[in-house]
Every structure is written in structure tokens, then in C-alpha cells.
PDB file of C-alpha atoms in Angstrom:
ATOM      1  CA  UNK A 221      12.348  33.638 -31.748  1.00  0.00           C
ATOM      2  CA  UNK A 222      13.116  32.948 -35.237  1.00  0.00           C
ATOM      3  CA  UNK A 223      11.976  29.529 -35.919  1.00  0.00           C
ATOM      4  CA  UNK A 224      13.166  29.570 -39.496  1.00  0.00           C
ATOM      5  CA  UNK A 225      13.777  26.083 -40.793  1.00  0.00           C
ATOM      6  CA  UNK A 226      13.427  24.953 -37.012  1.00  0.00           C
ATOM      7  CA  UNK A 227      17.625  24.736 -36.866  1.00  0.00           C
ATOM      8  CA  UNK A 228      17.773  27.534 -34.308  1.00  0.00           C
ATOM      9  CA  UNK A 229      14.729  27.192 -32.040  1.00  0.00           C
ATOM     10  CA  UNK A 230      16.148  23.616 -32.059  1.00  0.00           C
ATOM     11  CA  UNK A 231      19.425  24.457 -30.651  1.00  0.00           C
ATOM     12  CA  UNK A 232      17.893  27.153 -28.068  1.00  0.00           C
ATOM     13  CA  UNK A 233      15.810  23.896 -27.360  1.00  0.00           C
ATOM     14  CA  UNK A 234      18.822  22.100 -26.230  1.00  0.00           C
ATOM     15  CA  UNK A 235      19.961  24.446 -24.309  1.00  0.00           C
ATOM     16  CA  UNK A 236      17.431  25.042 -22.289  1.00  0.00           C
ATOM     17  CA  UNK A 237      17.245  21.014 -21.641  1.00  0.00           C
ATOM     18  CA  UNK A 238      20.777  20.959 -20.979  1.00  0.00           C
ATOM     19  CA  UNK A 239      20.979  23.809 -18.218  1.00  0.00           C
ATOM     20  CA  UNK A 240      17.871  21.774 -16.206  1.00  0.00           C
ATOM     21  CA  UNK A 241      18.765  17.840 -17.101  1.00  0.00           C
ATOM     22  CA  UNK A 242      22.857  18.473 -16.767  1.00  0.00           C
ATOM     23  CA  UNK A 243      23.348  14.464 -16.023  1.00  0.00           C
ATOM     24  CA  UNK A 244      19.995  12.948 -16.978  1.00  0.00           C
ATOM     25  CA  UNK A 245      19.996  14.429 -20.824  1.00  0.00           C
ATOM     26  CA  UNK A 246      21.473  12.632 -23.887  1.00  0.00           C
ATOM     27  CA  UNK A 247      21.417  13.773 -27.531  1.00  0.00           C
ATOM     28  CA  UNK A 248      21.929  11.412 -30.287  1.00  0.00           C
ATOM     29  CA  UNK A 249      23.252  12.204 -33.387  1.00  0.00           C
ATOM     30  CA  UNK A 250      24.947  15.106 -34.892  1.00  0.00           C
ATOM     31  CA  UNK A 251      24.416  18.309 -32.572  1.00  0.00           C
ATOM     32  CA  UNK A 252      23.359  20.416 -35.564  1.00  0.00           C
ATOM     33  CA  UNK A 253      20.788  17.911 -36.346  1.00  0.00           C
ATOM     34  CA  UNK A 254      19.821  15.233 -33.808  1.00  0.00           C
ATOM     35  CA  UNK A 255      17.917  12.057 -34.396  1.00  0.00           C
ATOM     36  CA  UNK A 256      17.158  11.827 -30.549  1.00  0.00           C
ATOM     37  CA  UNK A 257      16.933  13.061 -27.343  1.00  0.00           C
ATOM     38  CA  UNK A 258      17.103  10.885 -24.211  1.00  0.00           C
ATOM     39  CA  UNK A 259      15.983  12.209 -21.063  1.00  0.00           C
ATOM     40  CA  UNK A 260      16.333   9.515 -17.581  1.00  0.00           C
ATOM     41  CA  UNK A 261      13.694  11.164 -15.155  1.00  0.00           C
ATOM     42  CA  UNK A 262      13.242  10.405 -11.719  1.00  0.00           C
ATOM     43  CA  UNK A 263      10.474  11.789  -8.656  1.00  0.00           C
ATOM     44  CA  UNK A 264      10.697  15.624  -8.558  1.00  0.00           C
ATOM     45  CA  UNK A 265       8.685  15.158  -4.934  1.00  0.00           C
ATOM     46  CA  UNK A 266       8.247  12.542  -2.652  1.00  0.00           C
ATOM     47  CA  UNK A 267      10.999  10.404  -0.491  1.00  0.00           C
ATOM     48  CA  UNK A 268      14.287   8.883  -1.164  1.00  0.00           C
ATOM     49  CA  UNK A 269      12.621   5.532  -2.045  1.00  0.00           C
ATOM     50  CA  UNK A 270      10.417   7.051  -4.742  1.00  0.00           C
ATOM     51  CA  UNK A 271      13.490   8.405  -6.622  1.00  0.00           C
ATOM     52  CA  UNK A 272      16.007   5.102  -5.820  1.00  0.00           C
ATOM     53  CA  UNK A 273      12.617   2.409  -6.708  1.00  0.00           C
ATOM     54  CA  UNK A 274      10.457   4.696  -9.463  1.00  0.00           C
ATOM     55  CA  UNK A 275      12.165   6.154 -12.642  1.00  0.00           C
ATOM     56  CA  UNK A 276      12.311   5.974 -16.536  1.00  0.00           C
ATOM     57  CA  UNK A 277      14.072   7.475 -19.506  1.00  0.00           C
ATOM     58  CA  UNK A 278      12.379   8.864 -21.794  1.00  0.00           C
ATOM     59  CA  UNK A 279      13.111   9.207 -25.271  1.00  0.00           C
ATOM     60  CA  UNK A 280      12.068  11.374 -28.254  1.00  0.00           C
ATOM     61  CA  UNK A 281      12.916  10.447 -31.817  1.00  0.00           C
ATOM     62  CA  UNK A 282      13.131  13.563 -34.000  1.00  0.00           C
ATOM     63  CA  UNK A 283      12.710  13.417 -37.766  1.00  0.00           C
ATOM     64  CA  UNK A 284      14.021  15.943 -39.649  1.00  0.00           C
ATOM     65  CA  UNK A 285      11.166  18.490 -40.045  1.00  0.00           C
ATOM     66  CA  UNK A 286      10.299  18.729 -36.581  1.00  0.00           C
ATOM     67  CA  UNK A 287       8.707  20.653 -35.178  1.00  0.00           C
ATOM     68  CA  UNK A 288       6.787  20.780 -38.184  1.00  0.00           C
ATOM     69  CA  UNK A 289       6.599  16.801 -37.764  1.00  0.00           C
ATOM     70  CA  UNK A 290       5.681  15.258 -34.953  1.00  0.00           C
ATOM     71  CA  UNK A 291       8.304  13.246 -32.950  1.00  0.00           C
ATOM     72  CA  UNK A 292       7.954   9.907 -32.120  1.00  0.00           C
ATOM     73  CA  UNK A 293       7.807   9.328 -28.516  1.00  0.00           C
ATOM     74  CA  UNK A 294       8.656   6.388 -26.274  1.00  0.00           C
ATOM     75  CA  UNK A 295      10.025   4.702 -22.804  1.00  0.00           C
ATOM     76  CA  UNK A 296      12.654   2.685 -21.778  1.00  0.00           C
ATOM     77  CA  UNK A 297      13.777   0.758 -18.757  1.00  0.00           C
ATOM     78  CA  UNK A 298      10.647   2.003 -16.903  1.00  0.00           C
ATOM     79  CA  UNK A 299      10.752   0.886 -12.758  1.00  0.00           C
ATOM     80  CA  UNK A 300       8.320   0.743 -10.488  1.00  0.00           C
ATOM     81  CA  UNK A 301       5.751   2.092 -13.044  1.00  0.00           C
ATOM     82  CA  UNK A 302       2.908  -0.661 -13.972  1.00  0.00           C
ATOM     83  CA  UNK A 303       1.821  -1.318 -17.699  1.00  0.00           C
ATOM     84  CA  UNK A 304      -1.147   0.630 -17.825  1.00  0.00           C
ATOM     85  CA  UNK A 305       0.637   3.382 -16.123  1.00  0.00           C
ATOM     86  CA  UNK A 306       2.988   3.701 -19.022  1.00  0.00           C
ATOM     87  CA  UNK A 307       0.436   3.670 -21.344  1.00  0.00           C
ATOM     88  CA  UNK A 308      -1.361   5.924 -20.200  1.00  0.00           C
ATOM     89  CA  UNK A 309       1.830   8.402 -19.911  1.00  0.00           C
ATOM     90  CA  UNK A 310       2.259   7.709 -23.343  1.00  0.00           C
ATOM     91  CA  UNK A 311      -1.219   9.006 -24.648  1.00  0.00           C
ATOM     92  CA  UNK A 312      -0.599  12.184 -22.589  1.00  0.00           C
ATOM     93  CA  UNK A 313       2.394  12.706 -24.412  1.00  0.00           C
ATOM     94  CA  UNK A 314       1.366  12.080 -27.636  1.00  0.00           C
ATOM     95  CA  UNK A 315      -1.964  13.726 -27.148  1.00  0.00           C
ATOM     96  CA  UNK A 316       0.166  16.858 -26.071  1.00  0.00           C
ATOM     97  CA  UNK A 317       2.958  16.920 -29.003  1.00  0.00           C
ATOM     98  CA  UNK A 318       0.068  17.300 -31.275  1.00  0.00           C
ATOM     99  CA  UNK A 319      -1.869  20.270 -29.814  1.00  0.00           C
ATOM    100  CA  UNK A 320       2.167  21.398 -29.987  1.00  0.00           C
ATOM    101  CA  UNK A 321       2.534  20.804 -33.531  1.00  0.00           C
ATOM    102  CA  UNK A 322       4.420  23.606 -35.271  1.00  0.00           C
ATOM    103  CA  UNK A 323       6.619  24.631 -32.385  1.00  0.00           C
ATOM    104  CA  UNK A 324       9.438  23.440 -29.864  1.00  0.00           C
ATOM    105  CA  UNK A 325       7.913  21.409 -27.942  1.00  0.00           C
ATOM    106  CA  UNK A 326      10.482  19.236 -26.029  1.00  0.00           C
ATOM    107  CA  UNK A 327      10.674  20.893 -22.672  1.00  0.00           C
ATOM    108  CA  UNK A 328       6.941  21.227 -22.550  1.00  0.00           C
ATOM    109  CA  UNK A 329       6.581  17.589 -23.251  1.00  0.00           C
ATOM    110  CA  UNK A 330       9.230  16.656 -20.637  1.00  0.00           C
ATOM    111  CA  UNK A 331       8.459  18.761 -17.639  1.00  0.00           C
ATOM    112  CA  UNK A 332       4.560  19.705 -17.966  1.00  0.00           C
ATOM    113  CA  UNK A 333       3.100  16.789 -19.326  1.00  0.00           C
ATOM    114  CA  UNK A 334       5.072  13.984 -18.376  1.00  0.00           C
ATOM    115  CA  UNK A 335       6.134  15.066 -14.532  1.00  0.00           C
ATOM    116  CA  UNK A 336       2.246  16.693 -13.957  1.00  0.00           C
ATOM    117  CA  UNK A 337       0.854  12.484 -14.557  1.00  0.00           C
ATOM    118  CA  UNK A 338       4.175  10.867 -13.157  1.00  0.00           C
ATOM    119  CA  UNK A 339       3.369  12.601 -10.002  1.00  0.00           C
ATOM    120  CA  UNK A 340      -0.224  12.294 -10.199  1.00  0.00           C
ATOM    121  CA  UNK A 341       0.641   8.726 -10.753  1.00  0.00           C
ATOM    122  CA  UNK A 342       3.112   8.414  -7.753  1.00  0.00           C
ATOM    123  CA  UNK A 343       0.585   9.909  -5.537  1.00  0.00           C
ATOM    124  CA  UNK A 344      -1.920   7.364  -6.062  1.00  0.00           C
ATOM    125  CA  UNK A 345       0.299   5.019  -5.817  1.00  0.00           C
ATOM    126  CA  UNK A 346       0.797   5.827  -2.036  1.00  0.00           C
ATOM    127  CA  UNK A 347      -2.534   6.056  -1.504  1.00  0.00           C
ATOM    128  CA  UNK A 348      -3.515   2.846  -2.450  1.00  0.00           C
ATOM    129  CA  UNK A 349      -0.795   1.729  -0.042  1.00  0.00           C
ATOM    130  CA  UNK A 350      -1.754   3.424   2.577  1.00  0.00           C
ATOM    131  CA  UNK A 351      -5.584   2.430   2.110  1.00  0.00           C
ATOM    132  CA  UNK A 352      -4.005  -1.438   1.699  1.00  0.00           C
ATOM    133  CA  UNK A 353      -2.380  -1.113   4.857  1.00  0.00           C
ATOM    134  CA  UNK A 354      -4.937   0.737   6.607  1.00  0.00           C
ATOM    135  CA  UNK A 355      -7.526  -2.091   5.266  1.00  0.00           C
ATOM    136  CA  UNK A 356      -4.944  -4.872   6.440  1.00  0.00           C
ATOM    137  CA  UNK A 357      -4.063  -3.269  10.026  1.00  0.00           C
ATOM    138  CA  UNK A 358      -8.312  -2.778  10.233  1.00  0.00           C
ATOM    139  CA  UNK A 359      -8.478  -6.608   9.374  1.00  0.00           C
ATOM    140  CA  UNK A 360      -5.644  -7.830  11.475  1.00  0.00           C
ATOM    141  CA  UNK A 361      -7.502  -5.757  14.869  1.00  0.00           C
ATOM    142  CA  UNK A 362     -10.588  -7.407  13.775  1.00  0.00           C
ATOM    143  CA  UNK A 363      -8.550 -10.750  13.681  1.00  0.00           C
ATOM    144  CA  UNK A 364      -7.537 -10.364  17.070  1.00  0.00           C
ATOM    145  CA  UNK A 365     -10.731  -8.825  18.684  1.00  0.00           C
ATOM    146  CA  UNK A 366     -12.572 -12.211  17.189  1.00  0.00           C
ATOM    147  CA  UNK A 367      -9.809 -14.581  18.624  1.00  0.00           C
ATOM    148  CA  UNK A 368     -10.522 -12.751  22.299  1.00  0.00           C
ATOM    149  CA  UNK A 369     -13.824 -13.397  21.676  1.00  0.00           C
ATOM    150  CA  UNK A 370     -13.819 -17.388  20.967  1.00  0.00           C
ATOM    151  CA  UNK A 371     -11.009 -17.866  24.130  1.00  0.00           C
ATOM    152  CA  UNK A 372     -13.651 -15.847  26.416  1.00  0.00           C
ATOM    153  CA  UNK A 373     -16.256 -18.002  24.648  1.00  0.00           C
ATOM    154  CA  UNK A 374     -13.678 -20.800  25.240  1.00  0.00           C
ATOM    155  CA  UNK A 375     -13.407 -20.125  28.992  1.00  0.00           C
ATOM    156  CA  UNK A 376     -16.949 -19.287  29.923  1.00  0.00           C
ATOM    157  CA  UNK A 377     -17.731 -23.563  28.432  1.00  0.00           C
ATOM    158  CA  UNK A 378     -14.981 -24.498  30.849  1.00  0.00           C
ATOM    159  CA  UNK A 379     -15.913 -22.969  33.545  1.00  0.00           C
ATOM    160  CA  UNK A 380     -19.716 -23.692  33.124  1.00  0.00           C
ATOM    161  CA  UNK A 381     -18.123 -27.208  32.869  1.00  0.00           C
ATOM    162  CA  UNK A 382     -16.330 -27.052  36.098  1.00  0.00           C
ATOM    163  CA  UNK A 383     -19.735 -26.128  37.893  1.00  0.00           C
ATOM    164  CA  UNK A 384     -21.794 -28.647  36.507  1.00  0.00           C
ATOM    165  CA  UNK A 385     -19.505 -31.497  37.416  1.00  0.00           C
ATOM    166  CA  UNK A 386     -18.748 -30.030  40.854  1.00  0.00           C
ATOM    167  CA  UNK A 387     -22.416 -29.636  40.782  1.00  0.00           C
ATOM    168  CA  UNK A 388     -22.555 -33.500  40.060  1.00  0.00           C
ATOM    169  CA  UNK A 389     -20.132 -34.760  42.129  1.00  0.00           C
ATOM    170  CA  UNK A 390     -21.390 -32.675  45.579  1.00  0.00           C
ATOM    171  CA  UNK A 391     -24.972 -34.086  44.648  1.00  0.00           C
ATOM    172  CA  UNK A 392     -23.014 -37.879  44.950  1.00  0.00           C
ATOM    173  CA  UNK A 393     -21.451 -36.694  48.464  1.00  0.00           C
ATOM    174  CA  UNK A 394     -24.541 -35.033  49.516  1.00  0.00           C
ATOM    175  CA  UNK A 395     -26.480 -38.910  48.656  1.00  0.00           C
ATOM    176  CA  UNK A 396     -23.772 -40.605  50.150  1.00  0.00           C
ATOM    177  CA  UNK A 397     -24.204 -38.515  53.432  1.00  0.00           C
ATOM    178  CA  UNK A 398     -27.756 -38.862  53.619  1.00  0.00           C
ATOM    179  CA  UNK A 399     -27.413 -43.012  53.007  1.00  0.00           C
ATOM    180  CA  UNK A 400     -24.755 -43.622  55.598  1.00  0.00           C
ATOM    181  CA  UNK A 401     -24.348 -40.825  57.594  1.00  0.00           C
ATOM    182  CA  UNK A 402     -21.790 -42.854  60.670  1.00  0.00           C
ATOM    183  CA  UNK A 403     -19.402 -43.275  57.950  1.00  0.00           C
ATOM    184  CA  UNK A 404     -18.576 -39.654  57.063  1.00  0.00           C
ATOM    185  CA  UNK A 405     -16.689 -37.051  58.971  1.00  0.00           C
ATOM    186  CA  UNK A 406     -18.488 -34.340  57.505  1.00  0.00           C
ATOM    187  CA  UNK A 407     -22.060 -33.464  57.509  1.00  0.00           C
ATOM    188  CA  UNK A 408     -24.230 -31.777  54.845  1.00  0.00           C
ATOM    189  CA  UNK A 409     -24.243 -29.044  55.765  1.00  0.00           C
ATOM    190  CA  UNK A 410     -20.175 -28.324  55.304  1.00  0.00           C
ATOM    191  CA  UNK A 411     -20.697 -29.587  52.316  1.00  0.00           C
ATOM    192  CA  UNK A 412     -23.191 -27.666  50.676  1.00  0.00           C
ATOM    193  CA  UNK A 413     -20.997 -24.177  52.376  1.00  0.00           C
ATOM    194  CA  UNK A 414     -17.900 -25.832  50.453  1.00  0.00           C
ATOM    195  CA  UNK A 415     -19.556 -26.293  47.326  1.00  0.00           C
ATOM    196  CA  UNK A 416     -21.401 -22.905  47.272  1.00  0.00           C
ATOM    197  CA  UNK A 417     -18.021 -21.353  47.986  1.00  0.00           C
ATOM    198  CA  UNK A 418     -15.526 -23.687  45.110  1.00  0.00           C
ATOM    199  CA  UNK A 419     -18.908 -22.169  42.349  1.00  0.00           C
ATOM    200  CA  UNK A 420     -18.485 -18.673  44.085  1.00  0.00           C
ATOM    201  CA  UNK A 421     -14.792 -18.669  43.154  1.00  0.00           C
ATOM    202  CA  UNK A 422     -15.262 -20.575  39.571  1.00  0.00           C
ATOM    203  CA  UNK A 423     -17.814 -17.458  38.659  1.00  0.00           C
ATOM    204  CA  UNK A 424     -15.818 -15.242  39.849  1.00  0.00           C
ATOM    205  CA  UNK A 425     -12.234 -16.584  38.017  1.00  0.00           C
ATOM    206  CA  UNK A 426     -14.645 -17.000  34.509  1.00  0.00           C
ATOM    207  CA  UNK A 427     -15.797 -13.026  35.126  1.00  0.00           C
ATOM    208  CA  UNK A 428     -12.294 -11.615  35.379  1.00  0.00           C
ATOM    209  CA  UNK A 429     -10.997 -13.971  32.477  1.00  0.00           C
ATOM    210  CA  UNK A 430     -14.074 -12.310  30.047  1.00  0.00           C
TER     211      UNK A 430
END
């Protein structure tokens, strides 16, 4: 490739973008000489959402020696990208249009830098949500295992308050039996079966409940 005065490597250089970006790729200025190229990138990989929630457009400024020069790089209209993502996209970039220096570079910059960290940064991306909702479905189980926990805890106190007033109230009966006997219709002894029976049924309702 003759690179010349950079006029023809430049238009093999649109080209090339052209035949990949058919929609996405705008050139600014006259075609011989372009101030700017424009480039609105989306996912490569990954799901529908990724591609409808997460893209950019990219644009390179070209001054008039390049690739002798080195272009001035930037972003606009970036979603679902954070700050420091961006930033950091930009320092790849720029770190990789100098070791470029001297040569086309705009595909290169385009496809192997930029998509290589986009993706990279998609892919965390997803990981931290999983890990969130892992962590959050993890806390939510733990949530629930804790409120079973205080109801059984809840339950046993009633029902160890159940037998200590039945308790309580069969020790009146039993007293009242043993002062006046004549006046009741039933004797100590039922009353002592009944009672051990009603606390037999109270343990066992608190058991199944735990």
C-alpha cells in the first residue's frame, strides 16, 4: 500500500469502514479530505437488551496530516455506559492511536480496541448483576429462614403459656376439690387425666408447628 501523502491509504480506509459499518458510519467533510468520521456502535455479543439499552457513537476528528498526526478522539450520546467506563475507553483509544502513529489506524481503533474493552466492559457488567442478585436472593432466603425462626420462637412462648396457666388453673380445681369435695361432680383424679391429656395435646400442636 502506497501511503504517499496518506490521500490513498485514507480512502482504502473508508472503504473498508464502509463495507463493515454500512448504516452506523458517517464521514464529515469533503470525501477527498474528511474532517471526521462518526461511527454509532452497538453490542457485537450479548442479548437484545444489551444492543436496544448499551450503545455510543464514536467519533474521530482527523486533521489534515493524519496519519502522520494523531486524531483526536471522542464519544457522544453514550447509554448505559457509566463515567468511568467512558473514560477509561477513552485512554485505550488514545493509548492505542499512538503506538499507531504513522499508519491507518481507524479500523484498528474501532473494532480491536474499542469493541475488545466495550465487551470486556459489558461482561462485567452482568456479572455484577448477577452477583447483586445472587447476594439479594441469598439475603431475601436468609430473611425468610429468620422470620420462621422468631414465629416458631413465637409459638413455642404461647404454647409454654398455655401450659403454665392450664397448669395454674387445674392446681385451683385440684384445691377446690380437696376443700369441698360434696360440691363437685368430679373427683381428682379425672382431673389430673384431663389435664395431663389438654398438656399432651398443647406439646404435641407446639412440636408440629416448629
Amino acid at each position: 500500500m502506497d501511503h504517499g501523502d496518506g490521500s490513498y491509504s485514507l480512502e482504502e480506509e473508508f472503504e473498508l469502514l464502509e463495507a463493515i459499518y454500512i448504516h452506523e458510519l458517517t464521514i464529515e467533510g469533503p470525501r477527498e479530505r474528511p474532517f471526521a468520521v462518526s461511527v454509532l456502535l452497538h453490542p457485537s455479543t450479548g442479548d437484545e437488551e444489551d444492543k436496544r439499552f448499551v450503545c455510543l457513537t464514536l467519533v474521530i476528528d482527523l486533521p489534515e496530516k493524519y496519519p502522520s498526526e494523531l486524531p483526536s478522539i471522542h464519544i457522544k450520546t453514550p447509554r448505559g455506559l457509566s463515567e468511568a467506563h467512558i473514560e477509561s475507553i477513552l485512554a485505550n483509544l488514545r493509548e492505542l492511536a499512538e503506538s499507531c502513529l504513522g499508519r491507518p489506524m481507524l479500523y484498528e481503533l474501532i473494532e480491536e480496541s474499542f469493541f475488545d474493552h466495550y465487551e470486556r466492559g459489558l461482561t462485567e457488567v452482568r456479572l455484577v448483576d448477577g452477583f447483586r442478585k445472587d447476594k439479594d436472593e441469598a439475603l431475601k432466603k436468609v430473611a425468610e429462614a429468620e422470620e420462621r425462626v422468631k414465629e416458631a420462637d413465637n409459638e413455642k412462648e404461647r404454647s409454654t403459656t398455655k401450659l403454665l396457666n392450664l397448669r395454674k388453673n387445674a392446681a385451683k380445681l385440684l384445691r377446690f376439690i380437696q376443700e369441698d369435695p360434696n360440691e363437685c361432680t368430679i373427683s381428682a383424679d379425672d382431673v389430673s387425666d384431663r389435664v395431663d391429656e389438654m398438656m399432651e395435646t398443647i406439646a404435641q400442636q407446639a412440636e408440629e408447628r416448629l
